[in-house]
Amino acid sequence: MRSSHDIVFSGFSKTVLGAAVALVCASPVMAQTAAGADDGQPRAKEDNVRLGTIVIVGEGGKLGAGQMLNEDSVKGRSTVTKAATEKNLATGNPFQALALLPGINTFNHDATGLFGGGLTVRGFGADQMGFTINGVPVNDSGNFAVYPQEYADQENLCTQTISQGNPDVESPHAGATGGNVGITSCDPENTRRFRVAQGFGELRMSRTFVRADSGRFADDKAKVFVSLSHTQADKWKGEGGAKKDHLDAAFRWDLNPDNTILGSVLYNRAVNNNIANVSLAQLNASGYYYDFSKTFTPGHLPGGAGAQKETGPSPQYYKLSINPFENAIASLSGSFKLASETYLKVQPYYWYGFGTGGVQQTALSETAFLNTTTGKTGAGTDLNGDKDTLDTVIVARSSVTKTQRPGVTAEVNTTFGNHQVRFGVWYERAQHRQTQPAVGVNAEGEPYDIWLQNGQILRPSGTTYQGRDWDTISTAYQFYANDTISLMGDSAVLSLGVRAPTVKRDVTNYANETFATTYNIQKTYSDVLPQIGLRVNLDKGHQVFANVGKNFRAAPNFAFTGNNVRLNSAGQVELVTEAKPETSIVSDLGYRLQTRAFSFSATLFNADFTDRQANAYDPVADKSTYTNAGKVKTSGLELEVGSAPFGGGFTAYGSLTAQSSEMKDDITVAKGQILPTAGKQFTLVPDRMVGASLQYTTGAFYARLKAKHTGRQYASLLNDEEVPAYTTGDFDAGYNFGKLGSMSNVQLRFNLSNITNAQYRNPSSGSVVNTVKYGATNPSTVFYYLGAPRYAAVSMSADF
């Protein structure tokens, strides 16, 4: 039986272009002046310097308390501004900042945001969306994953914008089939300022933030800021915590009114203990606070001659489940006038990352080593010094990743007549080195080096033991062009765009203890991706828009390694599953009403996938799996509304999402083994979501209440495990004391998250594929991240 979603949205993708053509024909009668031209509300505008970013025209807090900007885009787009995020927990991350926007399904592993989280948008995972920081792509170059806790301090961010459907034509991404997220830092302040903030909270949270702004100098052409922060907090369950040190720095140099250079550096170093994800069986047996073991016992058998087998604690010891990582993003952005109405934008960048993660606790056999002469495992090494190689010993082993990723984007744009034309190119070469060394563990269960670099365990040959040893060179480049045509006296805009990305995966597996054969696989992916969009102003307050575009996503690098490869009868390496690119056709049809009192938007959307990649990364098991889920159809409705201040100081915001994501094919998981997934709902797609915010401001005081309802969703592709709906709420308040002695802008803020102490669960990313991998007759266990309990924090800041 077909669902109501199927009836409502059936054939939607076929009607979008027809509706757009009808609007063009009708627009001479309907179109008048630009929508919202005098509505007095803040509006999104393309940044004149950085590619793929926006700036705010007007005051960001005047609409929906900073949760919304008026838009003139030809597609669905939503933005949360600094006016909203500066009232959030200072420790928060971008996933938390975006949570109330339409289409967004997000959860965090804890309330502080220090431990990361997950996000889907219209059924697209974060690894199917392109993420940029100041125009720099930050998705993992191997598996496209996103780590929101690493990128920036929230105090320094001005806008966080999401295009829920088609990514922008200039977006520098090889894996975005479902839109893009742009995070943009604020420029340095125009006047000299030194800001200090100190925060405290439950879970022994402590956060210190300092920022120095130079103000304008060099004939008022330049300005600089530098900020530093240190944050630490305990986990909400179990032992361990998170420590984070962060640096942001930026400058702006206005050479003259037509030529500007921006630069930024973001550095992050974090050491986190993992928060355990749990199965329903573990949850029912051990309770909501089930986590890693608090004490360490090697678990070896009594000493003496013969084999000794250490088992270690179960679940694993918390000090052997740790995620140390550091990364840096450096970029320069320049806009230069070449001729009248012709500009060149250039942005070179460099991304660096190094660290490890997952669970390190491993019981390693002393005969599990690679014989580098014979190319086979079975060589022996005495790990515990008892002069034999008969034992199994607890060691610290996990995957270490080092990424070096230089790139550049460049664009020439010009305006002539009613055309604004852009031509651009993006190039990037990412080296992604992934190894899996091991180090010893002391009697207290602590690894000799949490970064797994010093004291590495060696093979009998003297080379380093490696549970994996991969080197991936991903070379990506893209050419794009776009023509924005103004029609009917700027009352209508027709956008015609195309981008042509190419990605070459060059993956080398060096012989290691898991796969003892050295091999190299090279695969190139490319496509031509057109976009067409139309926006028509019906009058000064009403506009309609429509767009359709094609997108693609190259296969991740792990599709060529690990369990995804095998030796055939001839001893040659072959892929278990062909690593096809994922493609999608995404279309929007929408309406906007923009007035001085409020703004409203409604968007019907549809996405048709081909060769959808049902990828999963389990951060605890540190394991990725690749499966082709075939054709998937996602469709739905998004509503968004934001008010101007009313009733003597109130401001409101709301969003609603209704969606369905249906798999069209059964999935073949092995020879002769097919899962009956056709007609089932794709995982991690809640059927309903509602976000709401109500803020009251009077004088120097504000109070804000936020709520988010997340409807039911499925945790397995067979739909045999359903996740119940849940609702959470947050409360924020603050007071600005103004000037106190030598201090100015003295602010006190209070934050309370999950005010009802709701208990809920979200499938971890690893659960998406697990049921597929093992088949319907032998499904694997689905694991969940549990909602963090009520949490309170307070902070004080002042300027000098």
Short mmCIF file of N, CA and C in Angstrom, two decimals, residues 219 258 358 373 405 415 469 482 543 640 725 746 783:
data_model
loop_
_atom_site.label_atom_id
_atom_site.label_comp_id
_atom_site.label_asym_id
_atom_site.label_seq_id
_atom_site.Cartn_x
_atom_site.Cartn_y
_atom_site.Cartn_z
N ASP A 219 46.64 53.24 7.74
CA ASP A 219 45.72 54.15 7.05
C ASP A 219 44.31 53.56 6.96
N ASP A 258 38.18 48.44 -4.39
CA ASP A 258 37.94 47.38 -5.37
C ASP A 258 38.83 46.16 -5.19
N GLY A 358 38.91 5.76 17.85
CA GLY A 358 38.35 4.44 18.03
C GLY A 358 38.78 3.84 19.36
N THR A 373 59.71 -11.47 4.72
CA THR A 373 60.43 -12.24 3.71
C THR A 373 59.48 -13.13 2.91
N ARG A 405 46.69 18.52 2.60
CA ARG A 405 45.66 18.78 1.58
C ARG A 405 45.76 20.22 1.08
N THR A 415 29.87 41.36 -15.23
CA THR A 415 28.49 41.76 -15.47
C THR A 415 28.41 42.56 -16.75
N ASP A 469 47.79 -0.38 6.39
CA ASP A 469 48.86 0.48 5.87
C ASP A 469 48.44 0.96 4.48
N ASN A 482 28.50 29.79 -14.58
CA ASN A 482 27.13 30.13 -14.18
C ASN A 482 26.75 31.48 -14.79
N GLN A 543 7.47 35.95 -3.45
CA GLN A 543 8.31 35.40 -4.51
C GLN A 543 8.17 33.89 -4.55
N GLU A 640 9.36 27.31 7.00
CA GLU A 640 10.20 28.12 7.89
C GLU A 640 9.55 29.48 8.07
N ALA A 725 10.11 8.54 18.42
CA ALA A 725 10.19 9.99 18.35
C ALA A 725 10.58 10.55 19.72
N VAL A 746 30.04 44.08 29.67
CA VAL A 746 30.11 42.96 30.61
C VAL A 746 28.81 42.16 30.52
N PHE A 783 23.66 -0.14 17.00
CA PHE A 783 24.14 0.58 18.17
C PHE A 783 23.62 2.02 18.14
#
